Coordinates of C-alpha atoms in Angstrom, one line a residue:
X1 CA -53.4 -29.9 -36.0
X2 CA -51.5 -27.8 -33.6
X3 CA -50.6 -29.3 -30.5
X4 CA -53.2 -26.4 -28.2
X5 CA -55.8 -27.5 -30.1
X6 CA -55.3 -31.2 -29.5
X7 CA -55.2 -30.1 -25.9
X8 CA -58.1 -28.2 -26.4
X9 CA -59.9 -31.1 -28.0
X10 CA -58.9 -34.0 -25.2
X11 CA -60.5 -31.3 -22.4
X12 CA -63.8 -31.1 -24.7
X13 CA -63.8 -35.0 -25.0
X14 CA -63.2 -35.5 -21.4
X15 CA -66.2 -32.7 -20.1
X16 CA -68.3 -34.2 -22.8
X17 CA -67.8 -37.7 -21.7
X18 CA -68.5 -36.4 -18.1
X19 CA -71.8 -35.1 -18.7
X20 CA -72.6 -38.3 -20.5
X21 CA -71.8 -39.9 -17.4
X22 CA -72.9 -37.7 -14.6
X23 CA -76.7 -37.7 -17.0
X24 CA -76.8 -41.7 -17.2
X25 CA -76.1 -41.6 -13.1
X26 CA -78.2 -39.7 -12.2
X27 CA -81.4 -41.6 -14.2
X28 CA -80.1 -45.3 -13.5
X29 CA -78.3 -44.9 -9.8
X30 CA -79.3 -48.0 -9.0
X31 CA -76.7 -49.6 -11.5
X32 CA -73.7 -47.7 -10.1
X33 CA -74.4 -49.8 -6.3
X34 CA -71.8 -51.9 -5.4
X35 CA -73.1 -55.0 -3.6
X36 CA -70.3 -57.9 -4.5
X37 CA -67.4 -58.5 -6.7
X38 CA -69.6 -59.2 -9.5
X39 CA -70.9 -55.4 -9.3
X40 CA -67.6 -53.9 -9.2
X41 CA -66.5 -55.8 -12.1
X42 CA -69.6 -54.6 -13.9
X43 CA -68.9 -51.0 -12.5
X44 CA -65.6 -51.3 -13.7
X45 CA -66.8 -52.4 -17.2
X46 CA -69.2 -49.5 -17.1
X47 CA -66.5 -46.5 -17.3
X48 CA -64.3 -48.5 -19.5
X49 CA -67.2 -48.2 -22.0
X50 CA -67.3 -44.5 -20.7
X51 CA -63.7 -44.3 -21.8
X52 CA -64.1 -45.7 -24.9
X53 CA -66.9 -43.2 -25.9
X54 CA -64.8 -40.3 -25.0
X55 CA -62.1 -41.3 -27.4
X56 CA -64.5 -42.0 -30.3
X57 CA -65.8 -38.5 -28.8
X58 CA -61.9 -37.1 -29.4
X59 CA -61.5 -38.8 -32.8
X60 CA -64.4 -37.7 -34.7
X61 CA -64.6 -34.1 -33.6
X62 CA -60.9 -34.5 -35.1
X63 CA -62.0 -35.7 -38.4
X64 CA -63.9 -32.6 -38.3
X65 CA -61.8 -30.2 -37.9
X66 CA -58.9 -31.8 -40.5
X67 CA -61.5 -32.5 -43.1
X68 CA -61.6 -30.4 -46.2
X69 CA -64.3 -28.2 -45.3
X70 CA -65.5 -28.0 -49.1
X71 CA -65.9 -31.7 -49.4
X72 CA -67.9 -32.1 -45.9
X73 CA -71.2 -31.8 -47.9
X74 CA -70.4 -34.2 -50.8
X75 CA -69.4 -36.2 -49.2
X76 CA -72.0 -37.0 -46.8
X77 CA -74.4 -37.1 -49.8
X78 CA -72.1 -39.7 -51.0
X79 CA -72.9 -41.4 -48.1
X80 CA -76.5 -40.8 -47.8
X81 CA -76.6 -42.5 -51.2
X82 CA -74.9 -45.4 -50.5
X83 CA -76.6 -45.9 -47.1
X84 CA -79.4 -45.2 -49.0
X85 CA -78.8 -48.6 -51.6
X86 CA -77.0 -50.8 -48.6
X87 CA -80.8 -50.0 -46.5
X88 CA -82.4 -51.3 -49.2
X89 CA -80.9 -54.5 -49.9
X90 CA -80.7 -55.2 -45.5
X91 CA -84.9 -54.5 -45.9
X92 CA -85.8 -55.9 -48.5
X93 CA -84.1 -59.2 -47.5
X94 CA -85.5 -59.3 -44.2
X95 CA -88.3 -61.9 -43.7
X96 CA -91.9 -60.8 -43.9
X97 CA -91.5 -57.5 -45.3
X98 CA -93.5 -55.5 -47.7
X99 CA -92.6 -52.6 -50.0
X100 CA -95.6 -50.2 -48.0
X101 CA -92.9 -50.8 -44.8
X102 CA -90.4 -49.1 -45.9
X103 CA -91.4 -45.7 -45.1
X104 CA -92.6 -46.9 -41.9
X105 CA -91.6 -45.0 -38.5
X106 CA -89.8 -47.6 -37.3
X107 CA -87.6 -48.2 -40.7
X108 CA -86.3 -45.1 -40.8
X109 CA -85.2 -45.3 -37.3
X110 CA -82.9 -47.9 -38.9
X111 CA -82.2 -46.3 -41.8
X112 CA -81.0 -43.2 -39.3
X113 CA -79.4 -45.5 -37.2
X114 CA -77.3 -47.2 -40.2
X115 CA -76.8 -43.0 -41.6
X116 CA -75.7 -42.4 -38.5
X117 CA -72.9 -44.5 -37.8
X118 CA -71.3 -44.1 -41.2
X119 CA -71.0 -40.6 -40.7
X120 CA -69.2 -41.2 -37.3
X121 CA -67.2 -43.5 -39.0
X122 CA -66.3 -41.6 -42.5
X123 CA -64.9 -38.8 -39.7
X124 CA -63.3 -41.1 -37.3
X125 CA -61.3 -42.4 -40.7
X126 CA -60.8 -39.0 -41.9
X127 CA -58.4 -38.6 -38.3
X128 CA -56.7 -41.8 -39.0
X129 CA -55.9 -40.9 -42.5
X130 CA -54.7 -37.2 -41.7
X131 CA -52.7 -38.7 -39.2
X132 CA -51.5 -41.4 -42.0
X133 CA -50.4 -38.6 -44.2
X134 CA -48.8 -36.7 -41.4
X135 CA -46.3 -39.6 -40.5
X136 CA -45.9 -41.0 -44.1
X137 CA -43.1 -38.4 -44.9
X138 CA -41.1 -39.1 -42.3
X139 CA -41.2 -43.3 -42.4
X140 CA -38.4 -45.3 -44.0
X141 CA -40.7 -48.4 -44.7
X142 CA -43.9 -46.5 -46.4
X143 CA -45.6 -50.5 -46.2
X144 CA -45.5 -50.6 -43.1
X145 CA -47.0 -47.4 -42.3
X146 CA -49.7 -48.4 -44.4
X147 CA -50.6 -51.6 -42.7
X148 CA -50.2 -50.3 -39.5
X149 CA -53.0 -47.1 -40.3
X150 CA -55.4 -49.6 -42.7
X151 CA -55.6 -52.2 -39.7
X152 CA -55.8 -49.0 -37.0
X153 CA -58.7 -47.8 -39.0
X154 CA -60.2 -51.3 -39.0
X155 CA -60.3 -51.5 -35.1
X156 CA -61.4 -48.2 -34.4
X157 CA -64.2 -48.9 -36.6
X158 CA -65.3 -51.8 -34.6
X159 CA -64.7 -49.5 -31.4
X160 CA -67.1 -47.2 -32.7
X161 CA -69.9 -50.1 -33.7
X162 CA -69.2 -50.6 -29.8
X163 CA -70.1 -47.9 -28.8
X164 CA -72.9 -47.8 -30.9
X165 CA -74.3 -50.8 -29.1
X166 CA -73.6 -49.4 -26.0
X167 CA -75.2 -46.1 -26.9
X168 CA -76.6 -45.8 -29.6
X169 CA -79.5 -48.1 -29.2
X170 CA -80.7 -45.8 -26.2
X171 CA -80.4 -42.6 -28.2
X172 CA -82.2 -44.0 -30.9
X173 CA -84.5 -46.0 -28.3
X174 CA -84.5 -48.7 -30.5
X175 CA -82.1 -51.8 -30.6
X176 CA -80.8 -51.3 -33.9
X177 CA -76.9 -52.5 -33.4
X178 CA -76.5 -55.5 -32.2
X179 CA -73.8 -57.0 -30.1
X180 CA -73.2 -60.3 -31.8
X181 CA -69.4 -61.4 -33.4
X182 CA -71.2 -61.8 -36.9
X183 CA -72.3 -57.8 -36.8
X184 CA -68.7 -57.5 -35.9
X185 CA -67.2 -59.2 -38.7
X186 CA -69.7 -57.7 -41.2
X187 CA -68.5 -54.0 -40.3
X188 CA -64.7 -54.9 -40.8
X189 CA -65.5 -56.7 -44.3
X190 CA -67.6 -53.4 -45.1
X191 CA -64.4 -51.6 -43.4
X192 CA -62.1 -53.2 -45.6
X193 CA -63.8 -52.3 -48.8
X194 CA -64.0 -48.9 -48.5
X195 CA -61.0 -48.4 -46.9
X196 CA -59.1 -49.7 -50.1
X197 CA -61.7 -47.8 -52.5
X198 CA -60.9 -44.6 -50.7
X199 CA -57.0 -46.1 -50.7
X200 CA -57.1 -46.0 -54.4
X201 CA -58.2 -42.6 -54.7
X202 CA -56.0 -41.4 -52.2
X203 CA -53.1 -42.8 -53.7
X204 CA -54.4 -41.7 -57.4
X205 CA -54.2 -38.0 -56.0
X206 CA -51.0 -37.9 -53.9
X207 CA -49.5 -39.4 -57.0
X208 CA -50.3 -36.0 -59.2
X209 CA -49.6 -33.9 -56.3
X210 CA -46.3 -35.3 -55.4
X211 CA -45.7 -34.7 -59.2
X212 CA -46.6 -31.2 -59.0
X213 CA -44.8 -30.6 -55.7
X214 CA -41.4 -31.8 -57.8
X215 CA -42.6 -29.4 -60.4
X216 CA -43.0 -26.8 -58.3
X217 CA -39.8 -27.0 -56.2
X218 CA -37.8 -27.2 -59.7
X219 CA -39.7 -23.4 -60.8
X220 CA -38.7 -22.3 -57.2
X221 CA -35.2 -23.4 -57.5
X222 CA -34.8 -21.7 -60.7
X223 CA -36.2 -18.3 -60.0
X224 CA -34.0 -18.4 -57.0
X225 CA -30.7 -19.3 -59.1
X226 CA -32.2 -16.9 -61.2
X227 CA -32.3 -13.8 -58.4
X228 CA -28.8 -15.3 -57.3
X229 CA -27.1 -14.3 -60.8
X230 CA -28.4 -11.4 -61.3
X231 CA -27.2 -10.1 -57.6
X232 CA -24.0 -11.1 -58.8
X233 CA -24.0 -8.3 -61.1
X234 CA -24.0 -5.4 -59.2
X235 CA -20.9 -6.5 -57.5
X236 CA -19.2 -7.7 -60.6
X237 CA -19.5 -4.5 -62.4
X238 CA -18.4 -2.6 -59.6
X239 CA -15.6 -4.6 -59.1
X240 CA -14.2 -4.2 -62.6
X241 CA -15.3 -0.5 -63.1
X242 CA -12.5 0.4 -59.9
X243 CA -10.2 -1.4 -61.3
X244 CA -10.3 0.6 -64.6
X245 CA -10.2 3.7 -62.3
X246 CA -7.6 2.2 -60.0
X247 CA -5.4 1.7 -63.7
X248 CA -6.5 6.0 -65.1
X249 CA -5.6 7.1 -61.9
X250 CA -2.4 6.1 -62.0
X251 CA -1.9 7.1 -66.2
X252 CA -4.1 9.9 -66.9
X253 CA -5.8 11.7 -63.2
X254 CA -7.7 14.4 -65.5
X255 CA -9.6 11.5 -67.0
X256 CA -10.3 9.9 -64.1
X257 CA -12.6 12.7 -63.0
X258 CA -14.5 12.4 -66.0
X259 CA -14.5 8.5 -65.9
X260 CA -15.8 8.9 -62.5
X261 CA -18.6 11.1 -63.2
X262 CA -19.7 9.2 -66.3
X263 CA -19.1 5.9 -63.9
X264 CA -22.2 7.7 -61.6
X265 CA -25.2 7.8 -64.3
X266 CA -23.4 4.4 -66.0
X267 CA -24.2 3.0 -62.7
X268 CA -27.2 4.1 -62.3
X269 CA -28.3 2.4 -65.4
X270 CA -26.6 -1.1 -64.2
X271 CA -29.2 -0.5 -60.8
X272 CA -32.1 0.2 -62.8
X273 CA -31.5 -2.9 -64.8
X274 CA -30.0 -5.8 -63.4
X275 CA -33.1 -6.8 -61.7
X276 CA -35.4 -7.1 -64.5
X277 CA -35.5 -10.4 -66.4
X278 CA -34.9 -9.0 -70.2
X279 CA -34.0 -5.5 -71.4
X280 CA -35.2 -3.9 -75.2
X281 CA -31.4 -4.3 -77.1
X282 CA -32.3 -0.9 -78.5
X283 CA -31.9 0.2 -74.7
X284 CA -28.8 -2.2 -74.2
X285 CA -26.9 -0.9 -76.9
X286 CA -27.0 2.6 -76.3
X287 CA -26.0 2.1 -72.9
X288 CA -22.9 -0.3 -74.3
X289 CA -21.9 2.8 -76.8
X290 CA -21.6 5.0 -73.5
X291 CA -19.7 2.5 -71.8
X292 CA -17.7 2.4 -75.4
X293 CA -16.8 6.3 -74.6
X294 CA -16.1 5.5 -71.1
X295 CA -13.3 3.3 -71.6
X296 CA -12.3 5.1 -74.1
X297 CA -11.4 7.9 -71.6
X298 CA -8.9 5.3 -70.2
X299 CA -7.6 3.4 -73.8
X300 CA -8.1 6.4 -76.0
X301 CA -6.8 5.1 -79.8
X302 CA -6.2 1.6 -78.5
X303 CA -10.1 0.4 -78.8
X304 CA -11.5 0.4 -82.2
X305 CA -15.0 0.3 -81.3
X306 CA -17.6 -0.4 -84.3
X307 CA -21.6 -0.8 -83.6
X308 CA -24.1 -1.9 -87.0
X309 CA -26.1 0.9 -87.7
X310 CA -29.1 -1.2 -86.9
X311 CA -32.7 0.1 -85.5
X312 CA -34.1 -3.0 -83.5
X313 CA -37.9 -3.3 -82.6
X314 CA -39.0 -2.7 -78.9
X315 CA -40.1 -6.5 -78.5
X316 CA -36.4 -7.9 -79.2
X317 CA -35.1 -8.5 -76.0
X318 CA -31.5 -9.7 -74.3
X319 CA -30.7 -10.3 -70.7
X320 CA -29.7 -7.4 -69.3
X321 CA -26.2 -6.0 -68.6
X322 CA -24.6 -8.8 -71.2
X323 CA -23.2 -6.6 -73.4
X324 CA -21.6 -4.7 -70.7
X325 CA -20.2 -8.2 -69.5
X326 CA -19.0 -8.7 -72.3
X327 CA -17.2 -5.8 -73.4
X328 CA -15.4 -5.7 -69.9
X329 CA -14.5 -9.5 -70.7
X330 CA -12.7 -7.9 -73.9
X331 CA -10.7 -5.5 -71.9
X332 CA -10.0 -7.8 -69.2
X333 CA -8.9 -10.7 -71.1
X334 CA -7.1 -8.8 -74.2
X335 CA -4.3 -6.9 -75.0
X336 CA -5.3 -2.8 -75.2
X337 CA -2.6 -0.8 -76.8
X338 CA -2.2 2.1 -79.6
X339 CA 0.5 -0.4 -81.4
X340 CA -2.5 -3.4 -81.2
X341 CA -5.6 -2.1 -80.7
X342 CA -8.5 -4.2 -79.5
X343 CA -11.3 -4.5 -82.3
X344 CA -14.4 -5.0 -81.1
X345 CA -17.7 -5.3 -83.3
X346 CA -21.3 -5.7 -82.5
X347 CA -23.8 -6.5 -85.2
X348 CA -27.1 -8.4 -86.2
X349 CA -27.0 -12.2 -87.6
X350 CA -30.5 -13.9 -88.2
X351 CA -31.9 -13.8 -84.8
X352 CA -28.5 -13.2 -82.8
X353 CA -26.5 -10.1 -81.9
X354 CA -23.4 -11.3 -82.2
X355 CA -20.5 -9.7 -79.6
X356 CA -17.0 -10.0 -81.9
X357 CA -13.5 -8.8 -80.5
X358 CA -10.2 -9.7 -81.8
X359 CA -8.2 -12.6 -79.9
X360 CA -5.3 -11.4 -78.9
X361 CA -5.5 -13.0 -75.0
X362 CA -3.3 -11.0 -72.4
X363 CA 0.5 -13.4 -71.3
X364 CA -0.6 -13.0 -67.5
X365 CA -4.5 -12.6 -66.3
X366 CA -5.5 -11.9 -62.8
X367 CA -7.6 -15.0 -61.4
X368 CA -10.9 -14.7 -62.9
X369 CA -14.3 -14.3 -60.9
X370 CA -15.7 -17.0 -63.1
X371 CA -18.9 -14.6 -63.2
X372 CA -19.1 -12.6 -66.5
X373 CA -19.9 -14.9 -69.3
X374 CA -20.8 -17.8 -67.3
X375 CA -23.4 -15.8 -65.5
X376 CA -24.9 -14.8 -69.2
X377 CA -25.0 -18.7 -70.0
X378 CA -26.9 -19.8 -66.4
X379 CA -29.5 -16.4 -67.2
X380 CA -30.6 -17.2 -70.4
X381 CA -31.1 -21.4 -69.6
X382 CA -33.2 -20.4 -66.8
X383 CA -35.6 -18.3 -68.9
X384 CA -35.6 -19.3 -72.7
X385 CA -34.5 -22.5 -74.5
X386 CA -32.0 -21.2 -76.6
X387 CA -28.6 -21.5 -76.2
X388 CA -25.3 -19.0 -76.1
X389 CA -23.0 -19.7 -78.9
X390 CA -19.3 -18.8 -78.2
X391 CA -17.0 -19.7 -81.0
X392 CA -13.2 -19.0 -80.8
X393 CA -10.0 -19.0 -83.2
X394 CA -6.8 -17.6 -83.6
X395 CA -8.1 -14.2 -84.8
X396 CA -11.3 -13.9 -83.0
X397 CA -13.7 -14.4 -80.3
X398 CA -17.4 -14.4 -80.9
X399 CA -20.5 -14.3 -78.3
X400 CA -23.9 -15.1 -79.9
X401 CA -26.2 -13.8 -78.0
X402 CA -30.0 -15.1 -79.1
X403 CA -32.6 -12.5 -79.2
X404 CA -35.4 -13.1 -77.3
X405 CA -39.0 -11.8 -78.7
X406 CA -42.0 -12.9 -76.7
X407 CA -42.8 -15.1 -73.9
X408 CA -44.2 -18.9 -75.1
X409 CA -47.6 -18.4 -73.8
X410 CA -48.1 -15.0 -74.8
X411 CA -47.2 -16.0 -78.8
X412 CA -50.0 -18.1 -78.9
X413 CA -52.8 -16.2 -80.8
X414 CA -56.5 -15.4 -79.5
X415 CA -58.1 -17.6 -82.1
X416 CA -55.9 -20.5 -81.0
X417 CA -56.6 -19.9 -77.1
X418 CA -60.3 -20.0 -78.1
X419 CA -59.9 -22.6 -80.0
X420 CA -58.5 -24.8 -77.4
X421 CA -61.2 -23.5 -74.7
X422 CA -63.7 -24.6 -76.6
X423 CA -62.4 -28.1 -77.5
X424 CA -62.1 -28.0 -73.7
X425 CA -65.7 -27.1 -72.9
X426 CA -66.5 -29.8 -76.0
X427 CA -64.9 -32.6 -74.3
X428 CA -66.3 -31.8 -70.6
X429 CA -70.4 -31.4 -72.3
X430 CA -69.1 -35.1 -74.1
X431 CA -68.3 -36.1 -70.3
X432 CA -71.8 -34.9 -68.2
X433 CA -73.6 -35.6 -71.1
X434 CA -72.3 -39.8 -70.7
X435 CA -72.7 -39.3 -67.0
X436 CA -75.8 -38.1 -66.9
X437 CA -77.5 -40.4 -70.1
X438 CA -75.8 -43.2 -67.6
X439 CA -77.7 -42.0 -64.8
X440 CA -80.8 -41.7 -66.4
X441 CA -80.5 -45.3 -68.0
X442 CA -80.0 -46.6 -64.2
X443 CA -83.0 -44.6 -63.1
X444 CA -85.1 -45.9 -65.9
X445 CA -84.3 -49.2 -65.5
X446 CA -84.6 -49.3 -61.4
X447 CA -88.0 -48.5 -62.2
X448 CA -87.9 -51.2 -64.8
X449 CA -86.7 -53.8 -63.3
X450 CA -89.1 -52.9 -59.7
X451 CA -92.1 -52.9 -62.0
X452 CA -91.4 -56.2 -63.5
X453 CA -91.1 -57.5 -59.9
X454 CA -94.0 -56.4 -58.7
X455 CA -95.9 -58.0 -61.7
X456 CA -94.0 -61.1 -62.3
X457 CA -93.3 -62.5 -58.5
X458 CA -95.0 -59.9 -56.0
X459 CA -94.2 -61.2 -52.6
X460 CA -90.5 -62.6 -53.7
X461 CA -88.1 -59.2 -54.3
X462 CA -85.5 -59.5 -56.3
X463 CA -85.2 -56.2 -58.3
X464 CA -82.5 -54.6 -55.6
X465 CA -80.0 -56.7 -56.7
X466 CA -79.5 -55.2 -60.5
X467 CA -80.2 -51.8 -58.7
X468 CA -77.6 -51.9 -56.2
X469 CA -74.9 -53.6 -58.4
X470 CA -75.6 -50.6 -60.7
X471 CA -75.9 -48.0 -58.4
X472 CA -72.5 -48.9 -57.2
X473 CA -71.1 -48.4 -60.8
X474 CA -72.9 -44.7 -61.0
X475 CA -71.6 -43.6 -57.5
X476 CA -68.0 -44.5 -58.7
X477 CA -68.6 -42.6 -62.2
X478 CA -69.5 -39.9 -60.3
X479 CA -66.3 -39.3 -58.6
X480 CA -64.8 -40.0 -61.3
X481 CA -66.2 -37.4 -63.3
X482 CA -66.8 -34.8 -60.3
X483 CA -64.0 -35.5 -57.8
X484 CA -60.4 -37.2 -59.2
X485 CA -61.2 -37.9 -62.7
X486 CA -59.5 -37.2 -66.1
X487 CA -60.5 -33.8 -66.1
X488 CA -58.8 -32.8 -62.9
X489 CA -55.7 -34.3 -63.9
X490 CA -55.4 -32.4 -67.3
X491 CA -56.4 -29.4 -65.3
X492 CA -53.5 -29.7 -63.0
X493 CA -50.6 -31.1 -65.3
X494 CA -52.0 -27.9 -67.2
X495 CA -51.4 -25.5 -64.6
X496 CA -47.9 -27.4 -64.4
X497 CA -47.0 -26.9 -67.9
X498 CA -48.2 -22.8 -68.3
X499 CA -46.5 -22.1 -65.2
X500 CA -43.1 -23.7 -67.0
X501 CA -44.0 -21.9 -70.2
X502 CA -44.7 -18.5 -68.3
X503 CA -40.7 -18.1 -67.7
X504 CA -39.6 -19.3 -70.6
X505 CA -38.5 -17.0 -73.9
X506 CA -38.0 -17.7 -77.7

C-alpha cells in the first residue's frame, strides 16, 4: 500500500472513530462527568477503548483493500461455513436447549454476532500477513519474522474480541462477548489454529511461486543475453567490413567503389536480419554467396570458394548472420594469397551445415574481438539444445552448425495435444467427482447420524460431534481441490515448463 493511501486511511479511522465518539456522548453525557479521581480514571479508560477501536477501525479497512479481491467472496463463505459448524457445537452444548431453538431470534443474534467477528478478524489478519510478506524479503532471520507476525496477529486478535465487548454487545443489543480471561484464552487457542492452517497454505504457495519467480528471472536473463549478442552484430560486421575496404583501398581503389556499393544492400541484409531469432539457410546462403563475390572484389584468385549444390526446405533454420561470421573468421584468421589460396567449403552433413576452410592460420593476428564464433555458440544455447561442433587439424577447420527445424512445442502433433487435454479433463472429472461423492457421503450421514439421535436419546445431543469432525475434513478438501491443490500446482509448473519449451529449437 502506498504511503497516501495509508495517510488517507489513518484520517478515515480517526473521523470515523470521532463520530463513534461524539454519537455515544451525546446519548450517555452523563458518563463523560467528572466528579472525582475515580471518574477521570474511568474517563481516561473510556477514550483508550476509543483508541483502540479506531485502530481495529485502521486495520481492517486495510485487510480490505490488500486482499485479493477475487477471493473476498470465498472466502467469507468459507467462513460462514465454519462459523456455521463451530455455532452448532457452542448451542447444542449449552444447557437446556432444544433443536426448535435454533432458529430462534435470539440465536441468530449469536450466530451473527460469532459471523461477525470472524470476518473482522479474517481482515484484520489479512493486514498482518500482507505486512508479513512485505517485510519477509528484506529480514536476515526469516524465524524471527515469523514469530514476531504469528504472535502480533495473536494480540490483535484479542484486541479485536475487546472491542467487541466493548461494542459490539450494544450494536448487537445483546451481550453476546463476554469479558471473562477464559473467552480470552479460548479466542487465542482458536487464533492459533487457524493461523498455522492458513500458515501452511501460505507457505505451500510462496514455495511454487518463489519457484516460478527463479524460473522466470532465468527466461528473462536469457532473452536479454540473447538481445545483447545479437546487438553485437551489427557492430561486428561493420567493423570487419571497413577494414576490408580500409585494405582495397590501399591495393585496388577501382574495386573499392564497387565493394562499397555492394557493402550498401550487403548491409542492408545484416539490418533486416540480425534481429530475428532464426533465418531460412536457403536465405542465409544466398546472402553468404554474395558476400563470397564481395571479397572476392578484394582477394580475386586467392579464395576458392565452393557451395553444395543443395535446395534446403523453408522450415530448416540457422541463426542468422553465422555464415557471414564465419566466413569473415576465414579471412581474418587465414592466409589469403594467389600462391595459397584460402579454400573454403560449405555443404550438408545429416542435420548440420558444415562451414570448412583450409588451416593455414595467419604468423601475426590483430587482437581479436572475441565476438564472431563465440557469439554463434552463446545464440544457439540460449535457444535450442544442440550444440556447435568445431573440430580442427593441421589441414582444416570445420564449424558444424546444427540445423534447427521447429520449435519443441509446435512439433507436438494435434492428436497428441488432444490427447493430453483430455487426460487432463479425465483426471480433474476423477477429482470433483471424489469431492463431491465425499460431500454427499457427509451430507447423508449428518442426517444419519441426527436422525439416530433424535430416536435413540432425544433430549441428550450427541450427533454434532461426527458432523463437525467431518465437516472439518470436507472444508479442507475443498481447498484442496478448489484453491492450492494438485491441480494448481501442475497448472503452474506447466506454464513453467511451455514457457522454457517456447524458446527452445531442435
Amino acid at each position: 500500500m502506498e504511503k497516501v493511501q495509508k495517510i488517507g486511511l489513518i484520517i478515515f479511522s480517526i473521523i470515523f472513530t470521532l463520530i463513534i465518539l461524539l454519537i455515544e456522548f451525546n446519548l450517555n453525557e452523563r458518563n463523560f462527568i467528572v466528579e472525582s479521581s475515580k471518574d477521570l480514571g474511568r474517563i481516561l479508560g473510556y477514550f483508550t477503548s476509543f483508541l483502540i477501536l479506531g485502530f481495529i477501525i485502521y486495520k481492517f479497512v486495510y485487510g480490505i483493500i490488500v486482499s485479493d479481491k477475487k477471493l473476498i467472496v470465498r472466502n467469507i463463505l468459507i467462513l460462514f461455513v465454519v462459523n456455521v459448524l463451530i455455532y452448532s457445537v457452542i448451542f447444542f452444548t449449552s444447557p437446556n436447549v432444544s433443536f426448535n431453538q435454533f432458529f430462534h431470534p435470539e440465536a441468530i443474534k449469536y450466530f451473527i454476532g460469532y459471523f461477525s467477528f470472524s470476518v473482522a478478524a479474517s481482515f484484520v489478519n489479512t493486514s498482518i500477513f500482507y505486512d508479513f510478506r512485505q517485510n519477509l524479503p528484506e529480514s536476515a532471520d526469516s524465524q524471527r519474522m515469523i514469530r514476531k507476525y504469528f504472535l502480533r496477529s495473536i494480540f490483535y486478535t484479542m484486541i479485536l474480541y475487546y472491542v467487541f465487548v466493548k461494542f459490539g454487545n450494544q450494536l448487537l443489543q445483546k451481550y453476546i462477548f463476554y469479558d471473562q480471561t477464559i473467552n480470552y484464552l479460548l479466542v487465542a487457542v482458536i487464533t492459533v489454529f487457524f493461523l498455522f492452517l492458513f500458515f501452511i497454505i501460505d507457505r505451500k504457495k510462496n514455495k511454487l511461486e518463489r519457484k516460478i519467480v527463479i524460473e522466470s528471472t532465468k527466461a528473462e536473463t536469457a532473452t536479454a543475453q540473447f538481445e545483447t549478442l545479437k546487438n553485437q552484430l551489427d557492430p561486428h560486421f561493420l567493423f570487419n567490413s571497413l577494414n576490408v575496404l580500409t585494405g582495397l583501398i590501399e591495393e585496388n581503389p577501382e574495386n573499392a567503389i564497387d565493394f562499397t556499393t555492394s557493402l550498401s544492400k550487403i548491409y542492408r541484409y545484416v539490418l533486416e536480419q540480425k534481429d530475428k531469432e532464426v533465418v531460412s539457410i536457403q536465405e542465409e546462403i544466398n546472402f553468404a554467396k554474395t558476400y563470397v563475390n564481395l571479397l572476392k572484389l578484394r582477394f580475386e584468385n586467392s579464395i576458392d570458394f565452393e557451395i553444395e549444390q543443395i535446395t534446403f526446405s523453408e522450415t530448416e533454420f540457422i541463426v542468422p548472420l553465422s555464415l557471414q561470421i564465419l566466413l569473415e573468421n576465414t579471412i581474418k584468421h587465414n592466409v589469403v594469397s594467389e600462391q595459397k589460396p584460402l579454400k573454403i567449403k560449405i555443404y550438408k552433413r545429416d542435420d548440420s551445415l558444415i562451414v570448412e576452410n583450409s588451416f593455414q592460420p595467419k604468423d601475426s593476428i590483430k587482437e581479436s574481438t572475441g565476438i564472431g564464433l563465440k557469439n554463434i555458440i552463446n545464440r544457439y544455447q540460449l535457444i535450442s539444445n544442440r550444440e556447435v561442433d568445431i573440430e580442427k587439424n593441421e589441414q582444416i577447420f570445420r564449424v558444424e552448425l546444427p540445423i534447427l527445424t521447429q520449435k519443441n512445442k509446435t512439433m507436438n502433433t494435434q492428436n497428441f495435444d488432444e490427447q493430453q487435454a483430455y487426460q487432463r479433463a479425465i483426471e480433474r472429472a476423477k477429482e470433483l467427482k471424489k469431492f463431491y461423492a465425499h460431500l454427499g457421503t457427509y451430507i447423508v450421514m449428518s442426517l444419519f447420524f441426527f436422525i439416530l439421535n433424535l430416536v435413540t436419546s432425544n433430549g441428550h445431543w450427541w450427533f454434532y460431534w461426527p458432523v463437525l469432525g467431518w465437516g472439518l475434513g470436507v472444508a479442507l478438501n475443498a481447498v484442496k481441490v478448489f484453491a492450492y491443490g494438485s491441480g494448481w500446482e501442475e497448472n503452474k509448473a506447466k506454464e513453467i515448463l511451455e514457457k522454457e519449451q517456447n524458446k527452445k529449437w531442435q
